[in-house]
GROMACS .gro file of C-alpha atoms in nm:
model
  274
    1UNK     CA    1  10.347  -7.271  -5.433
    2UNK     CA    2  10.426  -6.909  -5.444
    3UNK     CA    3  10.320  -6.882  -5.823
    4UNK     CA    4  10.005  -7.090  -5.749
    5UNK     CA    5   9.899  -6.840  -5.438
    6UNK     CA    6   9.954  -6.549  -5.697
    7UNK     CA    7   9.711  -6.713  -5.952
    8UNK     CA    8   9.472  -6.746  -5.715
    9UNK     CA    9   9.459  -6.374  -5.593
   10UNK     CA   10   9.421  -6.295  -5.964
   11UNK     CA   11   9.097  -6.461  -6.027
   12UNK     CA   12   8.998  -6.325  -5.706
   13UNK     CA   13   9.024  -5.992  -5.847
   14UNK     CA   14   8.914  -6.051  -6.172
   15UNK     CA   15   8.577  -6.203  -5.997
   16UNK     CA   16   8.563  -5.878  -5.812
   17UNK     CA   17   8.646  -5.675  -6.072
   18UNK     CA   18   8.317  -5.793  -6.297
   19UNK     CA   19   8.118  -5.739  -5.998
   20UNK     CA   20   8.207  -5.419  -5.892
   21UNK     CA   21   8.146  -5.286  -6.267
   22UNK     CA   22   7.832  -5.432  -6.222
   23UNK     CA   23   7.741  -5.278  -5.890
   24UNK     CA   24   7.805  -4.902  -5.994
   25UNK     CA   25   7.639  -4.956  -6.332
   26UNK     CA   26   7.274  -5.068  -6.176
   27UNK     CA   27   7.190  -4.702  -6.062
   28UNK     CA   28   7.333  -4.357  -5.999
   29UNK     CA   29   7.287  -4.332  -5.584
   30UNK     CA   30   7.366  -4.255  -5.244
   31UNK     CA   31   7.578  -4.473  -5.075
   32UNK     CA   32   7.563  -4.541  -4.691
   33UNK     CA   33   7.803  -4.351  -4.489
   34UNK     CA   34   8.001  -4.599  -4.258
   35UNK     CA   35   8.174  -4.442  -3.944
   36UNK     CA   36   8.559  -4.422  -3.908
   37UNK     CA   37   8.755  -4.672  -3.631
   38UNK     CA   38   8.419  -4.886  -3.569
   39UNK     CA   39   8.363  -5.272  -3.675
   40UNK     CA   40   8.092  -5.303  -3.845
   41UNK     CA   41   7.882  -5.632  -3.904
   42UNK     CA   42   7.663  -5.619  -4.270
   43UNK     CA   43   7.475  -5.874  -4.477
   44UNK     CA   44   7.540  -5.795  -4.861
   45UNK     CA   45   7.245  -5.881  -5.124
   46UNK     CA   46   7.318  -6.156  -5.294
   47UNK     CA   47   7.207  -6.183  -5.706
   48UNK     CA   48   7.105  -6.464  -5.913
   49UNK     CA   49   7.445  -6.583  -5.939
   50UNK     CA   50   7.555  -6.609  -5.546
   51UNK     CA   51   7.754  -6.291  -5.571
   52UNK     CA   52   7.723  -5.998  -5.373
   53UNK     CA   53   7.889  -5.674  -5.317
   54UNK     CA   54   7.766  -5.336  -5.115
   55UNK     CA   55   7.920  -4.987  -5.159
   56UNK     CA   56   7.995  -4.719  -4.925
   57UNK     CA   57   8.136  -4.384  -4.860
   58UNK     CA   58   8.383  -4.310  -4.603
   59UNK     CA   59   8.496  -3.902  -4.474
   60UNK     CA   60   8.834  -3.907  -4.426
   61UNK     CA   61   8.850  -3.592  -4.192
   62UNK     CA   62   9.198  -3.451  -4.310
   63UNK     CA   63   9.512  -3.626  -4.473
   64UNK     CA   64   9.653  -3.951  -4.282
   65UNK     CA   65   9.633  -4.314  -4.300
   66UNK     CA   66   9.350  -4.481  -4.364
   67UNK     CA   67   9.369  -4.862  -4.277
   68UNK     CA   68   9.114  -5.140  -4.458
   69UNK     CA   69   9.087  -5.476  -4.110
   70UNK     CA   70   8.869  -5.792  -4.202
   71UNK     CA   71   8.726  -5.957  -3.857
   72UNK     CA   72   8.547  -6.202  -4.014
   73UNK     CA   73   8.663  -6.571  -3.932
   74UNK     CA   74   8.896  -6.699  -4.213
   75UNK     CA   75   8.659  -6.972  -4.359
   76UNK     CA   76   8.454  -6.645  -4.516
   77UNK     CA   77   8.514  -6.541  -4.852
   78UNK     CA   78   8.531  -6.189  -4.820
   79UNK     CA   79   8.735  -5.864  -4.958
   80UNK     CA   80   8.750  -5.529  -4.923
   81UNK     CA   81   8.825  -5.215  -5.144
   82UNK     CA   82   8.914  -4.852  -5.071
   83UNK     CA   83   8.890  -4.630  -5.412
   84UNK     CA   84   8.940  -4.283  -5.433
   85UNK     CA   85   8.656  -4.228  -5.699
   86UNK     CA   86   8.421  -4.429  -5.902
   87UNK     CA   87   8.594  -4.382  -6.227
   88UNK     CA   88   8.795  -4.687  -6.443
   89UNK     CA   89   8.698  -4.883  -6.106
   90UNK     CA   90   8.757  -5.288  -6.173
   91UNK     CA   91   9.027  -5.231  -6.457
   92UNK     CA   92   9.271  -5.520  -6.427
   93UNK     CA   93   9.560  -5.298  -6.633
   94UNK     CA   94   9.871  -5.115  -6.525
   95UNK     CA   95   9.856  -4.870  -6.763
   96UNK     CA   96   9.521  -4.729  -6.616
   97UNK     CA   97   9.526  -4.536  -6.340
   98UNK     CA   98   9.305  -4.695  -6.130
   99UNK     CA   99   9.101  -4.515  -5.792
  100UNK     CA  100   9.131  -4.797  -5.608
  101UNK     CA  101   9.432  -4.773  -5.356
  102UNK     CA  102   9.363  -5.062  -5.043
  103UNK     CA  103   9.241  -5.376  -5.017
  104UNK     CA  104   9.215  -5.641  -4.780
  105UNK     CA  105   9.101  -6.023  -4.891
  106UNK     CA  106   8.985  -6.323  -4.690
  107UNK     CA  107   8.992  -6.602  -4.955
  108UNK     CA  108   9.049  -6.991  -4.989
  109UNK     CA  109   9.234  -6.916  -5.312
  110UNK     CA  110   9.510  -6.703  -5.105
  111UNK     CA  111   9.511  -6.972  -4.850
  112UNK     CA  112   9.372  -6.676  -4.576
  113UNK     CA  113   9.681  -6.539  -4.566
  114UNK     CA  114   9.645  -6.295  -4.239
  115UNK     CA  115   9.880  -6.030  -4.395
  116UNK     CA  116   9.635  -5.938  -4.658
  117UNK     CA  117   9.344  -5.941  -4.433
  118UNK     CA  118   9.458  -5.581  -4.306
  119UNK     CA  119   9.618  -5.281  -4.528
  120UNK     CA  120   9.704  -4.912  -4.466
  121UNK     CA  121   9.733  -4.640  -4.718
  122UNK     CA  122   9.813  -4.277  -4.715
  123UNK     CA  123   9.517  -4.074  -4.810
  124UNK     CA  124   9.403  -3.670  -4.855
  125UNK     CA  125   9.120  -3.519  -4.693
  126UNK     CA  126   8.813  -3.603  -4.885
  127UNK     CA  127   8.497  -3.874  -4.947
  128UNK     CA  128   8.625  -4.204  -5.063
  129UNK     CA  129   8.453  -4.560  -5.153
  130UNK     CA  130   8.422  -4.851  -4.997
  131UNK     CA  131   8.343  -5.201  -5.168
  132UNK     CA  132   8.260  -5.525  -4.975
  133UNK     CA  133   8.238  -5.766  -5.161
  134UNK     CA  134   8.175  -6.200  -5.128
  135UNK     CA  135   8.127  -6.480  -5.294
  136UNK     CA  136   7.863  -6.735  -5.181
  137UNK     CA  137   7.600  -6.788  -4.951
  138UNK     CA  138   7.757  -6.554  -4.673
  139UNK     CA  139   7.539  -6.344  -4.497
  140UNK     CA  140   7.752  -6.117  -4.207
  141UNK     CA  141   8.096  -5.997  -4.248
  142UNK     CA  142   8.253  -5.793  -3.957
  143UNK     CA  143   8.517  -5.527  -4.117
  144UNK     CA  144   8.627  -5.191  -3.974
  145UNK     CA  145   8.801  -4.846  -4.187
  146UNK     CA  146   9.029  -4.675  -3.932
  147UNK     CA  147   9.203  -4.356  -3.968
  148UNK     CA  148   9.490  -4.209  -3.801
  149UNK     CA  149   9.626  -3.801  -3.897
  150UNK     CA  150   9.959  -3.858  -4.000
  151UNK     CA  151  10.223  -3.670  -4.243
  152UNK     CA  152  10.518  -3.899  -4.340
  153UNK     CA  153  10.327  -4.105  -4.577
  154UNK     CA  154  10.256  -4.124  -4.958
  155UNK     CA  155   9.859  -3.980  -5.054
  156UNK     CA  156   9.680  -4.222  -5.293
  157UNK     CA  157   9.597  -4.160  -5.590
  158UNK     CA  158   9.947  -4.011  -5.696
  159UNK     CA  159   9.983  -4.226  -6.006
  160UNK     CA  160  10.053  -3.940  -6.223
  161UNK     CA  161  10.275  -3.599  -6.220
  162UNK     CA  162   9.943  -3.363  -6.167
  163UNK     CA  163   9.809  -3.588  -5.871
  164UNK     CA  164  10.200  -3.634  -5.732
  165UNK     CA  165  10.225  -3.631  -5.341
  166UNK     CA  166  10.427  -3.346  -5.225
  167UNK     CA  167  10.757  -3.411  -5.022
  168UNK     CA  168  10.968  -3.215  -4.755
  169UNK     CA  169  11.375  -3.202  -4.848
  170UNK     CA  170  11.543  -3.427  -4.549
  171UNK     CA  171  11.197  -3.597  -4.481
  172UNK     CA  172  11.118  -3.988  -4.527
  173UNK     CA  173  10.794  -4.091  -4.652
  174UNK     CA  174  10.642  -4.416  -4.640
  175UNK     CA  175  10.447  -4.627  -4.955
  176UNK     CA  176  10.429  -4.914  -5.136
  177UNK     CA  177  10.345  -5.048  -5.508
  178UNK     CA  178  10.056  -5.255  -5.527
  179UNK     CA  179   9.885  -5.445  -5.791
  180UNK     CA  180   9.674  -5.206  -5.861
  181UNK     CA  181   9.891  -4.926  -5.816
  182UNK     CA  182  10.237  -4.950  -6.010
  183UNK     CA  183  10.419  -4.607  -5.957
  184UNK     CA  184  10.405  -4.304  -5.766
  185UNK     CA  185  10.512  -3.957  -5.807
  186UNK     CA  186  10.664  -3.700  -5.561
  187UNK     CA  187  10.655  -3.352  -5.612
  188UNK     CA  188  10.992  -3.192  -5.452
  189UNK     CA  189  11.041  -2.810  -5.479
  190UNK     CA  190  11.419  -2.662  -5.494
  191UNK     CA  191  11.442  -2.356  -5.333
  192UNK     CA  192  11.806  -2.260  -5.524
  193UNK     CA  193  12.086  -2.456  -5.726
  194UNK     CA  194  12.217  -2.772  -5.502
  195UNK     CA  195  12.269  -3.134  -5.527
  196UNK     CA  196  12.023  -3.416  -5.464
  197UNK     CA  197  12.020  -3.717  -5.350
  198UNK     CA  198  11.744  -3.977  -5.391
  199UNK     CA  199  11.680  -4.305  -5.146
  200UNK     CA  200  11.401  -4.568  -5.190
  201UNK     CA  201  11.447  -4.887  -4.949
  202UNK     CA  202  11.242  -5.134  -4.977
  203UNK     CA  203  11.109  -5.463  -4.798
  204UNK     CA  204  11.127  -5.699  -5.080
  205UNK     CA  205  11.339  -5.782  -5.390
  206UNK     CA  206  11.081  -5.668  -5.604
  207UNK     CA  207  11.286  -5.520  -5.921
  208UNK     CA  208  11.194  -5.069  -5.905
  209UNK     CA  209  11.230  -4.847  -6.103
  210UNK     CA  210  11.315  -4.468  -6.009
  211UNK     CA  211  11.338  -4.124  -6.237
  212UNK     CA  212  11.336  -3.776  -6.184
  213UNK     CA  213  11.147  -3.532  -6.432
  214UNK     CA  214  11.103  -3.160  -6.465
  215UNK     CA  215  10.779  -2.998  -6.468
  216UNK     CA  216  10.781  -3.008  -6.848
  217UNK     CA  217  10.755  -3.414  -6.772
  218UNK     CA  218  11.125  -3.432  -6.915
  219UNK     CA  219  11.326  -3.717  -6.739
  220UNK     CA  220  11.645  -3.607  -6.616
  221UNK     CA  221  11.915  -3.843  -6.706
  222UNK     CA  222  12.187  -3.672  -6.556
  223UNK     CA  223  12.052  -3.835  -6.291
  224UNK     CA  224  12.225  -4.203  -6.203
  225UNK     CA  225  12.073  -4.421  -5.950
  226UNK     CA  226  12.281  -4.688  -5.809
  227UNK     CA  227  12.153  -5.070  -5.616
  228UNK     CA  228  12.345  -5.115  -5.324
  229UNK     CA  229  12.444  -5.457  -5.198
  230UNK     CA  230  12.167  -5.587  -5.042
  231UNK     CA  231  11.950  -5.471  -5.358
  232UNK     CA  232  11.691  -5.319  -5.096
  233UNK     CA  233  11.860  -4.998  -5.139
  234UNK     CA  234  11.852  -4.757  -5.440
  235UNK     CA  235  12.024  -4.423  -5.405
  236UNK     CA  236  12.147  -4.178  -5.655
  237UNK     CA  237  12.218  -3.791  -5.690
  238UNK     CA  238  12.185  -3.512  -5.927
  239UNK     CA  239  12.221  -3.133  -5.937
  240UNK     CA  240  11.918  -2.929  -6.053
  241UNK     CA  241  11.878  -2.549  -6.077
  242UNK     CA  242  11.620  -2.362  -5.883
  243UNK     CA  243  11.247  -2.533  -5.920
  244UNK     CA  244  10.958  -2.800  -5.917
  245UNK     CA  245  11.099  -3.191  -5.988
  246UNK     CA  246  10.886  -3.482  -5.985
  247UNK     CA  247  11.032  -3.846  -5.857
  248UNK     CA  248  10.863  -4.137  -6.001
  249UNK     CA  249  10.885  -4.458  -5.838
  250UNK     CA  250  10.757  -4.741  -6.031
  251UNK     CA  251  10.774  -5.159  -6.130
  252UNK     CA  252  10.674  -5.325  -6.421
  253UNK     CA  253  10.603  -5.706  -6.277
  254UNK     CA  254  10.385  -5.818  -5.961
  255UNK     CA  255  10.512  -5.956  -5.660
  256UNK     CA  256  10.299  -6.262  -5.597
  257UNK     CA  257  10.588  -6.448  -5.803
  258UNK     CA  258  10.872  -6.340  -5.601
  259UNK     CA  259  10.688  -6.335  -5.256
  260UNK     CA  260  10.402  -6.477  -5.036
  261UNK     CA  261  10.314  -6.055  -5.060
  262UNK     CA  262  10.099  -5.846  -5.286
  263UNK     CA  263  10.286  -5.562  -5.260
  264UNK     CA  264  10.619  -5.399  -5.207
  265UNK     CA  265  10.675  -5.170  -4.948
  266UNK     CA  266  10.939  -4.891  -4.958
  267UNK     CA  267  11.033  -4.557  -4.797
  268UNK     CA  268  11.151  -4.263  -5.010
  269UNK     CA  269  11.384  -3.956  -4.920
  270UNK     CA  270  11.514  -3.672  -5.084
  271UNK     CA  271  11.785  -3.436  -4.940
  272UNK     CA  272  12.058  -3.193  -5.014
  273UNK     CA  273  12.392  -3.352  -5.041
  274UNK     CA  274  12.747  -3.172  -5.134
   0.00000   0.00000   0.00000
């Protein structure tokens, strides 16, 4: 059952996928500015072939959390996406860095599974896109984009070592892996010589990976990262002179076949240790 729900959110996003390509390649324009923390109730134009998709831009005021709520009764096939640009948009790989970072989905195929009806995500100050997209004869959907200031969680997109969310020593950040977003990089700045000592926990038993690279991109394989017991816990520690380091957090497989989820939440932490 599991496996079958996961097949079925895949062909949702491969459906969406086609259409958003399609959306941003009609014309070069000005998308409608929706307001923060407000539902909002919008009839999308439907095409020749019964599918239909709007895009919008959204301020995000300064970094936080910006959260992605359907309203619309289950029986509506419906999703949303949050992307951070318009570039590689609708690529189904993850080796491409893709902009989009959130979505929420209302669909038969994922038996309207309420968890993925809502979704938050850690953002930067800045203009970001929002696609609405259905399938069908529907003519309202109710959604809302909220947004909270807050510091202790990963900014999307940070799927590479230039874009890598900077993190406090002692601090805890929270994240997660997504299908559309399959690692994430910390930056982490050593003020002298000293010992460190990485923690991701995570939710599920979703199989991570975690490394540790210089600013050169070199991994450091002094570093040894150990699975506790529970294998929600990974924790290792290294010394490193004086600099910039960069944690990558990653996972090769989605989690639709290990979980009625589609994705993995996690915190990460770095500190000083003796």
């Amino acid at each position: 059952m599991k496996m079958m729900k996961y097949i079925g959110m895949m062909a949702v996003m491969v459906m969406i996928s086609v259409c958003l390509n399609s959306t941003i390649s009609h014309a070069e324009e000005v998308y409608e500015t929706i307001p923060l923390n407000k539902t909002l109730s919008k009839t999308l134009l439907m095409d020749e072939n019964k599918e239909a998709g709007n895009m919008y831009q959204v301020k995000i005021p300064k970094d936080g959390v910006a959260k992605l709520q359907i309203e619309s009764p289950k029986n509506k096939e419906f999703t949303l996406f949050l992307m951070s640009s318009l570039k590689n948009v609708g690529i189904l790989d993850p080796k491409v860095n893709s902009p989009m970072i959130s979505y929420a989905i209302s669909a038969k195929e994922a038996d309207y599974n309420k968890s993925i009806m809502t979704d938050s995500v850690g953002v930067k100050k800045g203009t970001y896109y929002v696609f609405a997209y259905t399938e069908g004869n529907v003519e309202k959907v109710k959604f809302k984009v909220s947004f909270k200031a807050a510091s202790n969680y990963e900014k999307e997109n940070n799927n590479t070592i230039k874009t890598a969310t900077p993190i406090k020593l002692g601090s805890t950040y929270k994240a997660d892996i997504k299908m559309y977003d399959m690692k994430d990089y910390y930056k982490v700045t050593v003020p002298k010589k000293t010992k460190l000592q990485i923690t991701v926990k995570k939710q599920l038993k979703a199989p991570f990976k975690i490394a540790l690279q210089n600013s050169k991109k070199q991994t450091i394989k002094q570093l040894k990262m150990k699975t506790l017991n529970n294998t929600l816990t990974h924790t290792g520690t290294v010394t490193v002179d004086k600099g910039t380091y960069y944690v990558n957090v990653s996972s090769g497989v989605y989690f639709g076949t290990s979980s009625d989820y589609d994705k993995a939440p996690y915190t990460i932490k770095v500190n000083t240790t003796k």
